[in-house]
PDB file of C-alpha atoms in Angstrom:
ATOM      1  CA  UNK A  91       0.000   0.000   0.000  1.00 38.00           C
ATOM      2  CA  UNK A  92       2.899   2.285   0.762  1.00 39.00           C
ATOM      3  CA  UNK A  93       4.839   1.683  -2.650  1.00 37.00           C
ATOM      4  CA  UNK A  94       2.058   2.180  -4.388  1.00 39.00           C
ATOM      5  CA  UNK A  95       0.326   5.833  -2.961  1.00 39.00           C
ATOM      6  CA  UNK A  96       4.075   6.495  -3.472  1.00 39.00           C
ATOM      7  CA  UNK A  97       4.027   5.736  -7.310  1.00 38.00           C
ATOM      8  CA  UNK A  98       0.616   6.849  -7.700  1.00 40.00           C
ATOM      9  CA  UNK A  99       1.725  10.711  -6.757  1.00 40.00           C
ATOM     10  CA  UNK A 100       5.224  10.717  -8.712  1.00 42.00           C
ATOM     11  CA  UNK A 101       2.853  10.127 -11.931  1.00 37.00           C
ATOM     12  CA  UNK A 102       0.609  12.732 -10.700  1.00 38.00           C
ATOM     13  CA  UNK A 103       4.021  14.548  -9.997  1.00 42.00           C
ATOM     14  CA  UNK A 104       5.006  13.944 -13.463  1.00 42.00           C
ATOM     15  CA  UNK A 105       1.653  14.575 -15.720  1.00 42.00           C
ATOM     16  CA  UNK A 106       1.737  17.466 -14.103  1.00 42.00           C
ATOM     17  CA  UNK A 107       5.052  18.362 -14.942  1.00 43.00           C
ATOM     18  CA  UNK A 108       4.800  16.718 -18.620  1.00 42.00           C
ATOM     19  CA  UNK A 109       1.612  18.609 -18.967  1.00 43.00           C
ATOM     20  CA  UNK A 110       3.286  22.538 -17.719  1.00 39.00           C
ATOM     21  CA  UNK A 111       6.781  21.742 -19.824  1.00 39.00           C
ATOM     22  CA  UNK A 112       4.317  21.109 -23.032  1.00 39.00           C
ATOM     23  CA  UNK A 113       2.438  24.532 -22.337  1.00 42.00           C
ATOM     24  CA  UNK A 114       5.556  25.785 -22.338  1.00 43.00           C
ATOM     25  CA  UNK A 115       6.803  24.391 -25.483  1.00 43.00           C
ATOM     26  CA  UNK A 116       4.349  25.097 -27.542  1.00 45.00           C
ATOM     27  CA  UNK A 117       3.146  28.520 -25.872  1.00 48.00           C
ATOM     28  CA  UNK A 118      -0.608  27.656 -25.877  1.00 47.00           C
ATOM     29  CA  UNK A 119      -2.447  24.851 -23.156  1.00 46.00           C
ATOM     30  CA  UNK A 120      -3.440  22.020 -24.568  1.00 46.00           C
ATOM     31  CA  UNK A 121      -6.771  20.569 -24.610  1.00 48.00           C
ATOM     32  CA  UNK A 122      -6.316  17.141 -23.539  1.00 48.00           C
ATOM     33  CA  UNK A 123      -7.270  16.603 -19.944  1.00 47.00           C
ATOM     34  CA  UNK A 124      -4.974  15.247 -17.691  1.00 47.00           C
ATOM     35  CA  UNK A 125      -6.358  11.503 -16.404  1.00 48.00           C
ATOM     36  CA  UNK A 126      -9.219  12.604 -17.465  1.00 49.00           C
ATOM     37  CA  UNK A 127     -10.438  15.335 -15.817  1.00 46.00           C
ATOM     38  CA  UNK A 128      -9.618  19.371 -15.290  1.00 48.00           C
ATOM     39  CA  UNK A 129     -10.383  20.260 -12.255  1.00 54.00           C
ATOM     40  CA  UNK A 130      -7.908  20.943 -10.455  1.00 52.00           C
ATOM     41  CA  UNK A 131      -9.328  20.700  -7.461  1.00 57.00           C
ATOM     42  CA  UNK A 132     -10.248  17.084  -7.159  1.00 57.00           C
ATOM     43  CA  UNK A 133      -6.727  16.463  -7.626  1.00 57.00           C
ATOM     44  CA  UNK A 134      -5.498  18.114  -4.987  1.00 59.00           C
ATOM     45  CA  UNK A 135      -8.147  16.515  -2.486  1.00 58.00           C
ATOM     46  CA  UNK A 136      -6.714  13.512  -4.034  1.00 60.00           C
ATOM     47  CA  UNK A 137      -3.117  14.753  -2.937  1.00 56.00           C
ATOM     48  CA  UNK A 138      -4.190  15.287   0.497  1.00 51.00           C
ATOM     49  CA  UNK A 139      -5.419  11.774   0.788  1.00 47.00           C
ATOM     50  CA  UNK A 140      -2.306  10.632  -0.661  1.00 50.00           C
ATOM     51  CA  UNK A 141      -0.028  12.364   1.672  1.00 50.00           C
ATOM     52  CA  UNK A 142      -2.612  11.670   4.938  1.00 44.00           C
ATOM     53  CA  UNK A 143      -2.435   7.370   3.808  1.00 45.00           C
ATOM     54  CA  UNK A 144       1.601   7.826   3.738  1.00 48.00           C
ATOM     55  CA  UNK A 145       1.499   9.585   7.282  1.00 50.00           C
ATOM     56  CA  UNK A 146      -0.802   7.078   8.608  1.00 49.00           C
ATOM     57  CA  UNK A 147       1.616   4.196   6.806  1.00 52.00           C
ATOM     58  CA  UNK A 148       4.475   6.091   8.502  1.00 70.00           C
ATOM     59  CA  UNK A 149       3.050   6.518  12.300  1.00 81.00           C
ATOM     60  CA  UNK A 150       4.661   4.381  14.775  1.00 85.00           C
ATOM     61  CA  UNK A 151       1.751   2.125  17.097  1.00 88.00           C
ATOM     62  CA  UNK A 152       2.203  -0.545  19.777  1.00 86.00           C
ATOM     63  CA  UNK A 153       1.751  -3.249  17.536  1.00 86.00           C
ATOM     64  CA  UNK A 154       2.903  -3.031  14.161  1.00 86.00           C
ATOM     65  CA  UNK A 155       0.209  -3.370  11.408  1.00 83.00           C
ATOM     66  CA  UNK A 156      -2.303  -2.148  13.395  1.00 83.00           C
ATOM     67  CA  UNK A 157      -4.339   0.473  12.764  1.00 88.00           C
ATOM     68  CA  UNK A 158      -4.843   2.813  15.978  1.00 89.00           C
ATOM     69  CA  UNK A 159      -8.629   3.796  17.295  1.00 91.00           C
ATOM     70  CA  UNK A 160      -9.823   7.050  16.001  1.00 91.00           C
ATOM     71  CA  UNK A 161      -9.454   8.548  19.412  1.00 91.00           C
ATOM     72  CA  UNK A 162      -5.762   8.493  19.455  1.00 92.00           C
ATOM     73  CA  UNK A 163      -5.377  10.766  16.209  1.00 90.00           C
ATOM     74  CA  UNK A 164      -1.296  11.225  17.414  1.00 88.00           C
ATOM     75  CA  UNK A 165      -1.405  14.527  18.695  1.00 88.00           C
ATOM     76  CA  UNK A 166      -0.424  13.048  22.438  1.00 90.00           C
ATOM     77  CA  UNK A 167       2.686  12.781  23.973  1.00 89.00           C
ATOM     78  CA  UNK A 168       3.548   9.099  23.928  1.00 91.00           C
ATOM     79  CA  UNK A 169       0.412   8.141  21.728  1.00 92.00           C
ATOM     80  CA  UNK A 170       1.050   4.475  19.721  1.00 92.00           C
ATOM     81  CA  UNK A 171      -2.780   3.775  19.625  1.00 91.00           C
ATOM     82  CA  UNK A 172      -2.945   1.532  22.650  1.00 92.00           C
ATOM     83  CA  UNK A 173      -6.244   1.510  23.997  1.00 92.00           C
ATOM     84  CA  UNK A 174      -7.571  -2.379  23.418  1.00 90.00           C
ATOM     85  CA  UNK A 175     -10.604  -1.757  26.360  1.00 91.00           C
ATOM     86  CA  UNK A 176     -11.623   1.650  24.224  1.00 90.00           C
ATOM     87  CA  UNK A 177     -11.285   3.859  27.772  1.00 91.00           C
ATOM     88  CA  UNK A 178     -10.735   6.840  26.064  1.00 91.00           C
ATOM     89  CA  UNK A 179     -13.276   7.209  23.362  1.00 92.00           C
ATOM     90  CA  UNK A 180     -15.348   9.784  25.413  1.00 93.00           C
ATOM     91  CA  UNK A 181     -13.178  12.902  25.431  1.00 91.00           C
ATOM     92  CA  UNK A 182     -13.792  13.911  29.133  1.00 91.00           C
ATOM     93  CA  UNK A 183     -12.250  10.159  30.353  1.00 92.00           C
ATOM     94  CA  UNK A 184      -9.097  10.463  27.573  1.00 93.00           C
ATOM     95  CA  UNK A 185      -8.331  14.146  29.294  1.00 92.00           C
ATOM     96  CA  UNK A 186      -8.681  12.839  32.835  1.00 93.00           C
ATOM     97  CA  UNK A 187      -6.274   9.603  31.841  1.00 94.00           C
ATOM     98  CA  UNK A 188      -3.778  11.528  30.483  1.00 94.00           C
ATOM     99  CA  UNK A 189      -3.359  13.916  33.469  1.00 93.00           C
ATOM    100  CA  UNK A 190      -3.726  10.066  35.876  1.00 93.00           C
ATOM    101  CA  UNK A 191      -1.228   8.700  33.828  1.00 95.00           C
ATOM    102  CA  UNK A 192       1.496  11.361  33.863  1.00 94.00           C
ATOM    103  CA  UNK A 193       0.788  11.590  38.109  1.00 94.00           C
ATOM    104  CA  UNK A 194       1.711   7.940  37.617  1.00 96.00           C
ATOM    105  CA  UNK A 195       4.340   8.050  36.144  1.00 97.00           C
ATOM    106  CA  UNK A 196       6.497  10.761  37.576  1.00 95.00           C
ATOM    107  CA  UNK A 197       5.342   8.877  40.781  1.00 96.00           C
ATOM    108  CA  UNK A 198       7.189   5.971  39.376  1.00 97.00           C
ATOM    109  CA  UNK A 199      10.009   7.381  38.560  1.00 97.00           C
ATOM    110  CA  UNK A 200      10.731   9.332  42.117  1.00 97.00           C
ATOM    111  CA  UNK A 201       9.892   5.988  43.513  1.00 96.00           C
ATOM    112  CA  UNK A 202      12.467   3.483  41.528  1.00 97.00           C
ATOM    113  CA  UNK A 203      15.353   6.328  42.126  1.00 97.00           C
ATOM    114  CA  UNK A 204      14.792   6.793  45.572  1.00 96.00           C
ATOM    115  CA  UNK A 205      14.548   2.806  46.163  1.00 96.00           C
ATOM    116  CA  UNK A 206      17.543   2.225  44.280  1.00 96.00           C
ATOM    117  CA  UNK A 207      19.526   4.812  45.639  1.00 97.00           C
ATOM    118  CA  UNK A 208      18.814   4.080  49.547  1.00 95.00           C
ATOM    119  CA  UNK A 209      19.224   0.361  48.586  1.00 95.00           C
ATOM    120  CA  UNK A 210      22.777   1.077  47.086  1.00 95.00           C
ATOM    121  CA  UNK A 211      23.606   3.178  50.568  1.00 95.00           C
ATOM    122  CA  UNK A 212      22.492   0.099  52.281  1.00 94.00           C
ATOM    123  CA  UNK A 213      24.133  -2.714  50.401  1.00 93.00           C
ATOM    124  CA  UNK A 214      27.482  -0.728  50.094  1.00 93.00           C
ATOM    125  CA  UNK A 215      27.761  -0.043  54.095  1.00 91.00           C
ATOM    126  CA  UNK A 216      27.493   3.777  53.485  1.00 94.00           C
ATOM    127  CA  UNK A 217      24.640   4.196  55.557  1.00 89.00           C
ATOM    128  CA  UNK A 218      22.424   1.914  57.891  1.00 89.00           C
ATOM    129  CA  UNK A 219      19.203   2.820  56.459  1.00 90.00           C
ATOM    130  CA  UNK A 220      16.029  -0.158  55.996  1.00 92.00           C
ATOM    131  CA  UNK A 221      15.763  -2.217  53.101  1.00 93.00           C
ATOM    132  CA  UNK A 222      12.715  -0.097  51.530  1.00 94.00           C
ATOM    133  CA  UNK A 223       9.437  -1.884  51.977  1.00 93.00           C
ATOM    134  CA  UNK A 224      10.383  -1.785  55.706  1.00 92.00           C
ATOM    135  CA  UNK A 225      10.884   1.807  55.394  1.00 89.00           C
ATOM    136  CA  UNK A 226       7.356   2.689  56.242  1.00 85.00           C
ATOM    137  CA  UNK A 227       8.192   1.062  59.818  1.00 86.00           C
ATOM    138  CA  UNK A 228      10.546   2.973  61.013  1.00 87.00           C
ATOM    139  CA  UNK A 229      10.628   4.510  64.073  1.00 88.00           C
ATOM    140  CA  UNK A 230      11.864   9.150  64.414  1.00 87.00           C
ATOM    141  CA  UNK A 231      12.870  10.324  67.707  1.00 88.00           C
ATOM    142  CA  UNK A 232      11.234  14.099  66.235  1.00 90.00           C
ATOM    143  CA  UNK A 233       7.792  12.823  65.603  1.00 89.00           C
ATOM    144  CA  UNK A 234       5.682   9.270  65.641  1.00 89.00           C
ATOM    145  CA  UNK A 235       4.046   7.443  62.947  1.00 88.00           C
ATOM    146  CA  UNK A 236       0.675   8.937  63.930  1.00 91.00           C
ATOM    147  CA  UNK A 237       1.911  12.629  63.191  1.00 93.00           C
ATOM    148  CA  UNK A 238       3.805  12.007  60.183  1.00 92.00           C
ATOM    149  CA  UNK A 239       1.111   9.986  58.470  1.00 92.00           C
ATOM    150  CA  UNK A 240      -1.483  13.287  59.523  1.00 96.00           C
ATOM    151  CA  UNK A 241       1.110  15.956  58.386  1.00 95.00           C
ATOM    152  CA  UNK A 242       1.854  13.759  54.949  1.00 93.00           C
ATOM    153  CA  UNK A 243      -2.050  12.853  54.212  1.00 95.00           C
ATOM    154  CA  UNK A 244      -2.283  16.867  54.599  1.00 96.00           C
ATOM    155  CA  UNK A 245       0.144  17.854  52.379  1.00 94.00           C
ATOM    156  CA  UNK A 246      -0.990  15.449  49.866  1.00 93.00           C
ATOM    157  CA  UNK A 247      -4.522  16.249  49.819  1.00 94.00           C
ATOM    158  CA  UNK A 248      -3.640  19.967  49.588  1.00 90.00           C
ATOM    159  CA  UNK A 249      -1.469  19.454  46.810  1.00 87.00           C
ATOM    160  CA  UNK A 250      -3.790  17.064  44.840  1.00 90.00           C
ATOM    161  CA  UNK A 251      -6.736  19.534  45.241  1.00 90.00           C
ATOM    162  CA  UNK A 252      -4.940  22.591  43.483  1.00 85.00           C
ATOM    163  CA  UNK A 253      -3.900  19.958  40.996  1.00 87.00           C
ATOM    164  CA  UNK A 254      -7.443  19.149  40.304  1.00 89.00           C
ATOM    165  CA  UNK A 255      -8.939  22.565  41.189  1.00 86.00           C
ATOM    166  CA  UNK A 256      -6.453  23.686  37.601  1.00 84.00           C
ATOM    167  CA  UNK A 257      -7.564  20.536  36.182  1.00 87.00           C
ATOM    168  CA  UNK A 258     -11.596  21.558  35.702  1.00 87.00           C
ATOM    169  CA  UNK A 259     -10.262  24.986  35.857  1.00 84.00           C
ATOM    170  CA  UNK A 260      -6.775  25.960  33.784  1.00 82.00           C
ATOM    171  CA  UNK A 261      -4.998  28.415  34.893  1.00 74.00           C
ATOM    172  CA  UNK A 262      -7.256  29.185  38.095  1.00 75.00           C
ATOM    173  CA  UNK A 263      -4.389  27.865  40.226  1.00 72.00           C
ATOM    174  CA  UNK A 264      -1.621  30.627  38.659  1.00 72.00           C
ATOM    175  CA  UNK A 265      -3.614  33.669  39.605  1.00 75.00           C
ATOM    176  CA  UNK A 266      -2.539  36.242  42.183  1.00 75.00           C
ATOM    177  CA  UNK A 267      -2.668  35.018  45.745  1.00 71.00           C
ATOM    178  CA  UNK A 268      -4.416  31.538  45.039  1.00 70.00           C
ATOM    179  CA  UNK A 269      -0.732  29.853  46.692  1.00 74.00           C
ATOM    180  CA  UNK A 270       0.975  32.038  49.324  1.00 74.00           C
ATOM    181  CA  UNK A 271       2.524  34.255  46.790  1.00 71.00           C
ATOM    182  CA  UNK A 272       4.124  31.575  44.864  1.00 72.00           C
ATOM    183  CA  UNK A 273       2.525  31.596  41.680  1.00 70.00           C
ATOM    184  CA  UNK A 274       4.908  32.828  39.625  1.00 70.00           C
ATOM    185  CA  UNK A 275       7.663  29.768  40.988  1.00 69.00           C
ATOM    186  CA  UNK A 276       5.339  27.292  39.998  1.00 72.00           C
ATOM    187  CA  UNK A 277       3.711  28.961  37.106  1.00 71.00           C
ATOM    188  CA  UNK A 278       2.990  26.542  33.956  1.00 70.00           C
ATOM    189  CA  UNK A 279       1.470  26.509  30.446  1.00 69.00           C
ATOM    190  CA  UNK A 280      -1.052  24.237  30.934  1.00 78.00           C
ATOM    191  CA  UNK A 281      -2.382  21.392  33.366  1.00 80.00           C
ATOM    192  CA  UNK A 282       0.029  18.510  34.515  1.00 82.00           C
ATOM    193  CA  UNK A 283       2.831  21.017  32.980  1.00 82.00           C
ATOM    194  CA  UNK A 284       4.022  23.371  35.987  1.00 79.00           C
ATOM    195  CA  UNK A 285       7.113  25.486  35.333  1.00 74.00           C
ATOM    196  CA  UNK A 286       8.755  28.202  36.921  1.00 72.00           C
ATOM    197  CA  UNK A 287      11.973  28.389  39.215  1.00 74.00           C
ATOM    198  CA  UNK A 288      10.926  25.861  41.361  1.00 75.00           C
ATOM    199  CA  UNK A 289       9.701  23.273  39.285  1.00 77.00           C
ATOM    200  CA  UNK A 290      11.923  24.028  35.421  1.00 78.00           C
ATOM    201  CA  UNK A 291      14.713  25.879  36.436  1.00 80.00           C
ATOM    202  CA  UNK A 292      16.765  24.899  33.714  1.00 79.00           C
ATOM    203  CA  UNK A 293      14.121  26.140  31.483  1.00 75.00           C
ATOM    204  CA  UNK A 294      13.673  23.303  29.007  1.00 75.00           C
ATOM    205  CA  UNK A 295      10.076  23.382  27.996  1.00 68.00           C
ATOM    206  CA  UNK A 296       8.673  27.254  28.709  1.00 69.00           C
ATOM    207  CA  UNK A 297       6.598  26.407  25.474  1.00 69.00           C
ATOM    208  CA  UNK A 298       4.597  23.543  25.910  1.00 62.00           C
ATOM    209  CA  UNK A 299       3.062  23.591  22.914  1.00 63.00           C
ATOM    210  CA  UNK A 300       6.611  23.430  21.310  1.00 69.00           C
ATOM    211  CA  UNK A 301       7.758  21.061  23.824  1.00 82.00           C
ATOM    212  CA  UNK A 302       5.907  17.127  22.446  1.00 84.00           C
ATOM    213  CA  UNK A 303       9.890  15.515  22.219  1.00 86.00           C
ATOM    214  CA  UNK A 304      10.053  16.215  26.614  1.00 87.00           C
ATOM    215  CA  UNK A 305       7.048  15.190  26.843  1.00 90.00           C
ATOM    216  CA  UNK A 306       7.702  12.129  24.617  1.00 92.00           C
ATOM    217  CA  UNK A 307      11.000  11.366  26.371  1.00 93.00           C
ATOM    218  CA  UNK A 308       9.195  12.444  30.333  1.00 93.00           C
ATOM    219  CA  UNK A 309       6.423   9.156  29.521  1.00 95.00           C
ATOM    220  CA  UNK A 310       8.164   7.075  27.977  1.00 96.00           C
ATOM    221  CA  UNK A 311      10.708   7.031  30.879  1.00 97.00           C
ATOM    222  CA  UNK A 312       7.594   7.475  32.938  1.00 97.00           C
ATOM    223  CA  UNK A 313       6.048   4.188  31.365  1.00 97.00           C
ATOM    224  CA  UNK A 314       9.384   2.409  32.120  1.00 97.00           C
ATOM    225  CA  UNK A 315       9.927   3.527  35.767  1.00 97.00           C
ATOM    226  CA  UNK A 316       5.867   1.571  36.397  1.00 97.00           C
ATOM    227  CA  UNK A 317       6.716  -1.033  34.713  1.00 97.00           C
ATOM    228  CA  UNK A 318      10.074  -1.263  36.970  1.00 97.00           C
ATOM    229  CA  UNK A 319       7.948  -0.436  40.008  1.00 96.00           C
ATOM    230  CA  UNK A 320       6.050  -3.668  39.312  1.00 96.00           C
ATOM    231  CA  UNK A 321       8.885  -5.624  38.809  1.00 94.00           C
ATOM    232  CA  UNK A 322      10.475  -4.401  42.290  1.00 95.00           C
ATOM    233  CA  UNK A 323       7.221  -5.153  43.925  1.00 95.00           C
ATOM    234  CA  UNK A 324       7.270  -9.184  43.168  1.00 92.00           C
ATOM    235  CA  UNK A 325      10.997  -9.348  43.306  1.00 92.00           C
ATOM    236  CA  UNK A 326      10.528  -8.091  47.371  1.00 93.00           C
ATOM    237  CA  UNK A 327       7.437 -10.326  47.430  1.00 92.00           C
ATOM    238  CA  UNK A 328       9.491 -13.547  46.101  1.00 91.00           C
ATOM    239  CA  UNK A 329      13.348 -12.983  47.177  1.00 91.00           C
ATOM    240  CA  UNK A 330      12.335 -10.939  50.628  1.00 91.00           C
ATOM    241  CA  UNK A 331      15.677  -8.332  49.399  1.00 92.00           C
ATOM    242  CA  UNK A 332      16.059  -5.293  47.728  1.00 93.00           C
ATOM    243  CA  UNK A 333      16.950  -4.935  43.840  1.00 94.00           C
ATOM    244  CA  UNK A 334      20.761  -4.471  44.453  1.00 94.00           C
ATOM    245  CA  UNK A 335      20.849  -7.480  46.707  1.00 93.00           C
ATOM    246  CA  UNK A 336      18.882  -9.682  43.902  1.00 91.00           C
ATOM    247  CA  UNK A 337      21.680  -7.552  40.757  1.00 92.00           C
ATOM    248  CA  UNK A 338      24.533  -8.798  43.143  1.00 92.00           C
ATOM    249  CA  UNK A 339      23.389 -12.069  43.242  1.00 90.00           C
ATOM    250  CA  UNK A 340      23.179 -12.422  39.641  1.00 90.00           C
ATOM    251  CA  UNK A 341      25.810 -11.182  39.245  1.00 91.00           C
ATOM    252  CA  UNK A 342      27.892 -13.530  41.110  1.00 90.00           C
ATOM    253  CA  UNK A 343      26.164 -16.397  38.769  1.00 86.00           C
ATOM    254  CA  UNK A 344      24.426 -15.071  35.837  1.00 86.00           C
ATOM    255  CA  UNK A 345      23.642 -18.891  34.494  1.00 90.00           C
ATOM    256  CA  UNK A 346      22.093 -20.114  37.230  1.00 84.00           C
ATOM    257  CA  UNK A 347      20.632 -16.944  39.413  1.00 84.00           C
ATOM    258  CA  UNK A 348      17.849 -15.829  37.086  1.00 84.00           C
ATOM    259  CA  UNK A 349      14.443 -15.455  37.098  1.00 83.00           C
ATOM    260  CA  UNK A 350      13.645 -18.579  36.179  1.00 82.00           C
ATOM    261  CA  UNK A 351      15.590 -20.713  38.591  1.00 80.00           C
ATOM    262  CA  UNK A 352      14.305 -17.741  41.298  1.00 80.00           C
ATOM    263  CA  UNK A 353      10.296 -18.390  40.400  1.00 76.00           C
ATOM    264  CA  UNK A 354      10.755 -22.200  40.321  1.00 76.00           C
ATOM    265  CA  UNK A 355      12.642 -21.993  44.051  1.00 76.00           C
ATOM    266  CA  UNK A 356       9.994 -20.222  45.085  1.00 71.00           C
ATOM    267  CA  UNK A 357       7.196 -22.253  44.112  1.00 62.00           C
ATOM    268  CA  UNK A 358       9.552 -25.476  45.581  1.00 58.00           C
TER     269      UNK A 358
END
């Protein structure tokens, strides 16, 4: 299908050209219609067709061959027409799971750094810090469970309300005095995008709407780090260690400490 809208618009390419180097030739049009037809027009809807088939031939998708639901046109960061359950045909629902996705994700990625980091303190002897899922159980001399858990669920919640208050509202958030004088710091360009200071000092994406490859690049890694989240959740559910402890003991014996030989022991 690809050769062939390809051929099919280098001979429109060249009657056209055949037909403009004979005008000139002969210094008067002739009147033999080209394919059949004169109107222009109809040929260059036909052009347009050509050049949206070789666009849709060129788009990348999640399975190869497969032609992506309507909904997912593209224009979304991260978009390869994945969407087998058909959650996002109403418009509302694809807005709201693009925004729950992204939370996700930069959830996920915070999450696998900061587990992997604090692991390597703790395999390494740098520090005596918990292996991370017993993290949650540890004990502060400046506060107790009870008070961290009230100060955090506060935070939280007053975080994920102005994140959903600029969600059904854009750009309510960023007005004067709706966050202690910091609006500017955190200002963005649109929802799940905040900028500023505090949040893109380096300044790499001021224009969102300019700014699809970060976005690309920030869920894509995004889509990894879950993924990797996962797979750290039933490695401590099956091995009982962190994911440095399990690399390190692969390493030591990369034929015969693998998944595999680790599922089977644990079934055993």
């Amino acid at each position: 299908m690809y050769i062939s809208v390809v051929r099919s618009s280098h001979i429109l390419a060249c009657s056209c050209s055949s037909s403009f180097i004979l005008k000139q030739s002969t210094g008067k049009s002739t009147n033999r219609p080209a394919f059949g037809t004169t109107d222009l027009s109809k040929w260059g809807r036909r052009a347009t067709h050509m050049r949206t088939a070789i666009q849709a031939q060129q788009r990348p998708t999640w399975l190869p061959g497969l032609d992506p639901p309507p909904h997912l046109d593209g224009t979304l960061a991260g978009d390869f027409g994945f969407d087998p359950l058909g959650l996002g045909e109403d418009p509302a629902s694809l807005k709201w799971y693009v925004q729950a996705e992204l939370v996700h994700a930069r959830f996920a990625m915070a999450g696998v750094a900061g587990i992997l980091f604090t692991d390597l303190l703790r395999v390494t002897g740098i520090s005596d810090l918990p292996v991370w899922y017993e993290a949650g159980a540890t004990k502060f001399d400046f506060a107790s469970t009870r008070t961290l858990f009230i100060i955090q669920l506060l935070l939280m919640g007053f975080v994920e309300t102005k994140r959903y208050m600029d969600f059904t509202n854009p750009g309510s958030q960023a007005k004067e005095g709706s966050f202690f004088g910091l609006e500017a710091a955190l200002e963005g360009l649109e929802p799940g995008y905040p900028g500023g200071p505090l949040l893109n000092p380096l300044g790499l994406a001021k224009d969102s709407a300019n700014a699809h490859e970060w976005k690309l690049k920030e869920i894509k890694n995004g889509r990894l780090a879950m993924v990797a989240m996962l797979g750290i959740f039933v490695q401590a559910n099956v091995t009982h260690v962190g994911p440095v402890d399990n690399l390190v003991k692969h390493l030591s014996d990369p034929w015969h400490e693998t998944i595999i030989q680790t599922l089977a022991g644990s079934g055993s």
